[in-house]
Structures are given as structure tokens and as C-alpha cells.
Coordinates of C-alpha atoms in Angstrom, one line a residue:
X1 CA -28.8 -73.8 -149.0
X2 CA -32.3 -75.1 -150.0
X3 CA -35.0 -72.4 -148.6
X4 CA -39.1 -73.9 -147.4
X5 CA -41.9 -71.2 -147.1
X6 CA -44.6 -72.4 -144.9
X7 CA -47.8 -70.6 -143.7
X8 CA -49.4 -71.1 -140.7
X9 CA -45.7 -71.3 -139.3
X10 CA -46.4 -69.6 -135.7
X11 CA -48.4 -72.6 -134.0
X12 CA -48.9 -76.5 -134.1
X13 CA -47.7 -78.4 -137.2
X14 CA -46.5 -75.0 -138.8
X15 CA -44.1 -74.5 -136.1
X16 CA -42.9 -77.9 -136.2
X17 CA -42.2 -78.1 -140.1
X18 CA -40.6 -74.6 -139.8
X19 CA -38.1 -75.9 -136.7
X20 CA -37.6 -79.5 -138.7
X21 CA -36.5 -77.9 -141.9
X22 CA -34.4 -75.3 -139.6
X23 CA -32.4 -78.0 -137.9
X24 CA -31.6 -79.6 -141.5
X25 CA -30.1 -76.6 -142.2
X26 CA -32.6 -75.0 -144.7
X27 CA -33.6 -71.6 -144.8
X28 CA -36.5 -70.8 -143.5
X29 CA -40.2 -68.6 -144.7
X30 CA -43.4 -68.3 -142.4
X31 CA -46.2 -66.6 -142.7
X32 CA -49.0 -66.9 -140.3
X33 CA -51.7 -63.4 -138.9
X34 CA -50.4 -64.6 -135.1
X35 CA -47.5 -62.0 -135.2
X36 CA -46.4 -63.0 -131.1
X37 CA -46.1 -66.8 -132.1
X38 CA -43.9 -65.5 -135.0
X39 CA -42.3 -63.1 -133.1
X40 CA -41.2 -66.2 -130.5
X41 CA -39.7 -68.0 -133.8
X42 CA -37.8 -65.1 -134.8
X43 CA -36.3 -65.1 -131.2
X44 CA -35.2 -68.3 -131.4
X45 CA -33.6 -68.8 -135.7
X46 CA -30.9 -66.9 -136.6
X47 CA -32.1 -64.2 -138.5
X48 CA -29.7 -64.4 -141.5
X49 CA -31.5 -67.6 -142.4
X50 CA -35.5 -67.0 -141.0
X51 CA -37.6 -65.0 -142.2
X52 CA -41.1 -64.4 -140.7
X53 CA -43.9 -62.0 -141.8
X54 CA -47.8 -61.6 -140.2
X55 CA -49.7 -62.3 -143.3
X56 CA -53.6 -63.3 -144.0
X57 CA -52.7 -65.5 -146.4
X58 CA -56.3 -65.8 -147.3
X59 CA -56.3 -62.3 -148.6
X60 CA -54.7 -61.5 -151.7
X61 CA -53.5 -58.0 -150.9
X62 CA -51.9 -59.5 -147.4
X63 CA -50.4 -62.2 -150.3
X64 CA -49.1 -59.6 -152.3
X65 CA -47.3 -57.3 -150.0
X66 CA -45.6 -60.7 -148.4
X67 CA -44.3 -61.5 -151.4
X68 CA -43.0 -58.5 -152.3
X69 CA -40.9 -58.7 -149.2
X70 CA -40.1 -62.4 -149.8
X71 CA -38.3 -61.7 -153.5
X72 CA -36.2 -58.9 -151.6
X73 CA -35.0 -61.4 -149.2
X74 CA -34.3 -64.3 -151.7
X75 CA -32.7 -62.4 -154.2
X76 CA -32.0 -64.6 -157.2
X77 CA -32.0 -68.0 -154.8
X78 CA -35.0 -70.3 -155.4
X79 CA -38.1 -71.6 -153.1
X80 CA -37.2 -74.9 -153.1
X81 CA -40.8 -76.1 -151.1
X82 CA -43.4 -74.9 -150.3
X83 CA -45.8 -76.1 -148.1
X84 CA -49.7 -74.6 -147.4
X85 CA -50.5 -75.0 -144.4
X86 CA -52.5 -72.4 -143.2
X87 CA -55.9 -72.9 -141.9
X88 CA -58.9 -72.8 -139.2
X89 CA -58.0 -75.4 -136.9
X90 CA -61.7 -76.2 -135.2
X91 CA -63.3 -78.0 -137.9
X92 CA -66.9 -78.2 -135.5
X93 CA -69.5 -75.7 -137.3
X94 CA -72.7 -76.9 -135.7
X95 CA -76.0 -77.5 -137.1
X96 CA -76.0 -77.0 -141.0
X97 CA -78.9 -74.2 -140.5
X98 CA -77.2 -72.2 -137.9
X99 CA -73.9 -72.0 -140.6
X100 CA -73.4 -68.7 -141.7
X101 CA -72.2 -67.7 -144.9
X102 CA -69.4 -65.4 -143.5
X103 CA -68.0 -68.4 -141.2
X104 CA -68.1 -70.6 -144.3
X105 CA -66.4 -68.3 -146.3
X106 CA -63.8 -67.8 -143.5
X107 CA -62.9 -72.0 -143.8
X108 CA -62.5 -71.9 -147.0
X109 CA -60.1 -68.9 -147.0
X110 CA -58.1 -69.8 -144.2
X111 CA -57.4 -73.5 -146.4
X112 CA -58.3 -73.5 -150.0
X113 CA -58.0 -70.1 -151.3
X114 CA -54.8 -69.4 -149.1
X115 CA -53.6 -72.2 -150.9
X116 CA -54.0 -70.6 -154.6
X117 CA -53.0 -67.5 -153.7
X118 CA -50.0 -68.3 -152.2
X119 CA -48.8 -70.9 -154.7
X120 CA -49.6 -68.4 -157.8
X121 CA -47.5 -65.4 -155.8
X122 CA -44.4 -68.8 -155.2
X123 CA -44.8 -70.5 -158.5
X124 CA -41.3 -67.7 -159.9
X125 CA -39.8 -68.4 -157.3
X126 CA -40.5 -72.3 -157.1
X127 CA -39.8 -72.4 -160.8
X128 CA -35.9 -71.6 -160.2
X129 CA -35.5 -74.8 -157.8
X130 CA -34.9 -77.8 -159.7
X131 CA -36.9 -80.5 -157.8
X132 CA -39.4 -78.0 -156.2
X133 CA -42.0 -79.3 -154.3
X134 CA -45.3 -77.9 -152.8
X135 CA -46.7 -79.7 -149.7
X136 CA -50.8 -79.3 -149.0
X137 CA -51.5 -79.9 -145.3
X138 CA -55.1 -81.8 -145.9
X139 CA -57.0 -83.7 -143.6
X140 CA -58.3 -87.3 -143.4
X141 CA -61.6 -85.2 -142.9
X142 CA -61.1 -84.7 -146.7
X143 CA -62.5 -88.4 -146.8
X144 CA -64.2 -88.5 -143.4
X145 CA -66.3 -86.7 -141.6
X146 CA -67.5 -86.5 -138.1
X147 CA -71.0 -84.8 -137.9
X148 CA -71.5 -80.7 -138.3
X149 CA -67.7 -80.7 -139.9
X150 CA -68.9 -79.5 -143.4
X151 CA -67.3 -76.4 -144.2
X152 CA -64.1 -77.9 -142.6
X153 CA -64.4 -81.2 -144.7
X154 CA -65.1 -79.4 -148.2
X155 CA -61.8 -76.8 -147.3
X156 CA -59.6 -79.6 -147.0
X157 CA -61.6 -82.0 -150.3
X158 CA -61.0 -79.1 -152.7
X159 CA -57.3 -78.9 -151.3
X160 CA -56.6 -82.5 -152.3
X161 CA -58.5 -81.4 -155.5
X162 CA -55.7 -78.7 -156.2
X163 CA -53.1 -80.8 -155.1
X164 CA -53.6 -83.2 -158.1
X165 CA -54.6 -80.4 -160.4
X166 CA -50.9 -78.6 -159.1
X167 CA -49.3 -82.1 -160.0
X168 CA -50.7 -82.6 -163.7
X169 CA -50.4 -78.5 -164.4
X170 CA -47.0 -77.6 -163.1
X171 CA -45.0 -80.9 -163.5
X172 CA -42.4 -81.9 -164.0
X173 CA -41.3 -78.9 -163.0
X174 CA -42.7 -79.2 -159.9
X175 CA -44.5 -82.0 -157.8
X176 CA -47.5 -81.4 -155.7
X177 CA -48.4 -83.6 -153.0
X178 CA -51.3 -83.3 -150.1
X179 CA -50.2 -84.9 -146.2
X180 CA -53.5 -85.6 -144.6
X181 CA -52.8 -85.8 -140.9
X182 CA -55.5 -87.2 -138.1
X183 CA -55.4 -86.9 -134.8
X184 CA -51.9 -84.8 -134.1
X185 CA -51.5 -83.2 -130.8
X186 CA -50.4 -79.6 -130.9
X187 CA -50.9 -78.4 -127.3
X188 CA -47.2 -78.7 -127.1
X189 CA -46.2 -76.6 -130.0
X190 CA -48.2 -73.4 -129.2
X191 CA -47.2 -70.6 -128.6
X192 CA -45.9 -70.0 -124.4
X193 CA -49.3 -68.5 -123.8
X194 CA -51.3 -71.0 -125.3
X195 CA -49.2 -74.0 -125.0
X196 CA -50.0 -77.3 -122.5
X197 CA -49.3 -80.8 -121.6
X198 CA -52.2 -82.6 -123.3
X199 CA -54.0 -85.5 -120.8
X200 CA -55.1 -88.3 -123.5
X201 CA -56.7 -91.1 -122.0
X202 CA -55.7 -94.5 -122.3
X203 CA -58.4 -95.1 -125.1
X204 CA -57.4 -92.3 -127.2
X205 CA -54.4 -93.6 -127.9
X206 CA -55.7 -97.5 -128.2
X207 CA -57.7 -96.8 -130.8
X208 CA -54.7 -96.0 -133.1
X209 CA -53.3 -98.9 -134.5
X210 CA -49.8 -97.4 -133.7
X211 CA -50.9 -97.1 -130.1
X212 CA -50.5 -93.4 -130.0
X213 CA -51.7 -90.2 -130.9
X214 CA -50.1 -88.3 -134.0
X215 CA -47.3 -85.4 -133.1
X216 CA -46.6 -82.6 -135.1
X217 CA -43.2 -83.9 -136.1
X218 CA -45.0 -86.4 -138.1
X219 CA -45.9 -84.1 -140.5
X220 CA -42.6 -82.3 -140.3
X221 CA -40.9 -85.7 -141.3
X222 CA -43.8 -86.8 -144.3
X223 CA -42.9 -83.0 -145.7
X224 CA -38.9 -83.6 -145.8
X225 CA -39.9 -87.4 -147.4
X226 CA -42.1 -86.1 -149.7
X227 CA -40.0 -83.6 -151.0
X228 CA -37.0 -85.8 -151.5
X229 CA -39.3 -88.7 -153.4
X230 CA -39.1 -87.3 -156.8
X231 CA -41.2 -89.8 -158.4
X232 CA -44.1 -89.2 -156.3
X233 CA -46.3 -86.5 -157.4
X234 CA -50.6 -86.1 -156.7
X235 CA -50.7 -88.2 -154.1
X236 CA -52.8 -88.1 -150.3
X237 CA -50.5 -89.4 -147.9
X238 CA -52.2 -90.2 -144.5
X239 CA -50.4 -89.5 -141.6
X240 CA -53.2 -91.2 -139.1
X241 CA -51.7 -94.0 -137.4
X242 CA -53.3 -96.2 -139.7
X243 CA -56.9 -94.7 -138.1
X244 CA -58.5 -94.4 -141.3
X245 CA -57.8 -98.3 -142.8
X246 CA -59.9 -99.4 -139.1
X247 CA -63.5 -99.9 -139.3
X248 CA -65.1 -98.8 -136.2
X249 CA -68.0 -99.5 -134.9
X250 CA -69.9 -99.6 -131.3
X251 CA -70.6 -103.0 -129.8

């Protein structure tokens, strides 16, 4: 049985990767600091084959005692993919003068250094997995950028940064790759006090060239392919509906 450790695994695309993998029949790691989302996955996976911690996986002690849990629990079995997902949703900071140190040390926490951390704590455990894969969960605001998103943007540009560094440094051992989803609705896959029906205008979803707005299974499904395509390693894979090959503009 082939075992995923995902962070940010309580809410939105976390959940969904964490419940996709689950239904293959994987077992199943996520760490997220929302301890009732996790505690309404724990309720629903067997536990023999879940295991969820409340971890600030942007702070290395928090890193550090998860992992200690996480090699009782596996034993001598492998992480066979890992996937880093954790981060501040919101990407709007506001005026570039009003940013405060503090809340742009927070982005890149919650993303990028999340991501080091909790690779370098996995890479043992990774390492036993023939085929082991990490996943980055990027953005296509790694490339674009709507106004006042900067501490969001450079988050999720050094993440695609590490991804390739990962790929060159730890193959071919193991393959790094970074998903960067757009516009994926996760109203629905919140946890029951924050979860809702999202109303999307007509427009919304016209302006996709798929015709519809991104769902978290999307992401779920580009993890399970990219782990399984063992010659692709350092890539970006968007998952936008094909938003960011359009050129807009206002007529």
C-alpha cells in the first residue's frame, strides 16, 4: 500500500487530494494548523490507514515534532508522495506601502518555507519509495499577477524555483513537479462550518476556455498523473482551463 503526506489537508484542494488518494486505496498523511477540519477527516477514513496531525508546517519545531510522529506511524514503509500544499489562501495584500513585514513573512511561510521544511524532514522517508514523487501546489500567479498580489505571487515564484531545484538535486531518485492551479472553487470542500454552494455567474465561467471554473478534484487528479508519469520531472503544469494561453483584454 503506497502512502501520500499532504499539508494543508483539512480544507479546499488539501482535502480533495487527501479523499482522491484515499479512495485509490493509499494511505493517507495530513497536516494542516485547522485541527476541527482535520478532526472531520479523521471521522470519516479508517484510522488504520489516515493519519492526521495539527501542524504549522511553516515552523520548524511544529515540522519536527510531526515527523517524529510520522516515522512511528510508518515504521519501515516508505512516503511514496508527497505533496506541499500548504499555504495562505487570499493572495490580496493591498497597497505595496501599507505591506507589513510580519504579513509578508507570514506568505512566505505558509508556502515556500513550509515547503523546505517539510520536504528536508520527508526526503528519509521519500528516499525508501522507489518512484517517489513530491507535488508543489503553485499558482498561475507564479506567472501572473493581478494588482496588490505581491507577497502571494513571489510565495508561489520561489516554489516553482524549488520545484526544479528538487528535480535536478534529488533525481532520479525522486521527481519534483509544481501543479499551478487558477481559478478552483473550494466553497464546497470546507470544512461544515465554513463550507457553501458557490453562485458563479455566467461570465465567470465563459471566460474559461473549458467553459467552467476549476474544482478541487482537478488538482487531486494532475497529483495521481503526475506521480505515475515517471519521465516527467521540473515541470509547471497549469491546471487553469486553458485561462492562462487567452489574452484578455477590454473592448
Amino acid at each position: 500500500m503506497q502512502t501520500i503526506l499532504t499539508t494543508g489537508a483539512g480544507n479546499g484542494i488539501g482535502r480533495a487530494i487527501t479523499m482522491h488518494f484515499h479512495a485509490l486505496g493509499w494511505r493517507v498523511i495530513g497536516l494542516d494548523k485547522d485541527a476541527e477540519a482535520l478532526a472531520e477527516l479523521r471521522d470519516t477514513l479508517p484510522r488504520e490507514n489516515a493519519l492526521f496531525l495539527t501542524a504549522d508546517v511553516g515552523r520548524e519545531g511544529a515540522v519536527g515534532e510531526a515527523f517524529a510522529r510520522i516515522a512511528e506511524w510508518l515504521g519501515e514503509a516508505a512516503l511514496d508522495c508527497l505533496v506541499n500544499n500548504a499555504g495562505i489562501a487570499d493572495p490580496y495584500a493591498g497597497p505595496l506601502e501599507d505591506l507589513d513585514l510580519a504579513d509578508w513573512q507570514a506568505w512566505i511561510d505558509a508556502s515556500l518555507t513550509a515547503a523546505f521544511l517539510v520536504t528536508r524532514a520527508a526526503l528519509p522517508f521519500l528516499e525508501r519509495s522507489p518512484g517517489a514523487s513530491i507535488a508543489n501546489i503553485s499558482s498561475t500567479r507564479a506567472v501572473m499577477s493581478e494588482p496588490d498580489t505581491f507577497a502571494y505571487a513571489a510565495a508561489k515564484g520561489g516554489l516553482d524555483a524549488l520545484t526544479h531545484s528538487l528535480a535536478v538535486s534529488l533525481g532520479p531518485t525522486i521527481r519534483a513537479n509544481a501543479i499551478r492551479p487558477g481559478w478552483i472553487e473550494t466553497a464546497p470542500w470546507q470544512k461544515k462550518g465554513s463550507r457553501s454552494d458557490p453562485d458563479h455567474r455566467p461570465k465567470d465561467r465563459e471566460q474559461h476556455p473549458v467553459g467552467r471554473i476549476g474544482r478541487p478534484e482537478d488538482i487531486a487528479e494532475a497529483v495521481a498523473y503526475l506521480h505515475e508519469a515517471g519521465f516527467v520531472s521540473g515541470q509547471h503544469l497549469n491546471i487553469d482551463g486553458g485561462m492562462t494561453a487567452r489574452m484578455i483584454y477590454e473592448h
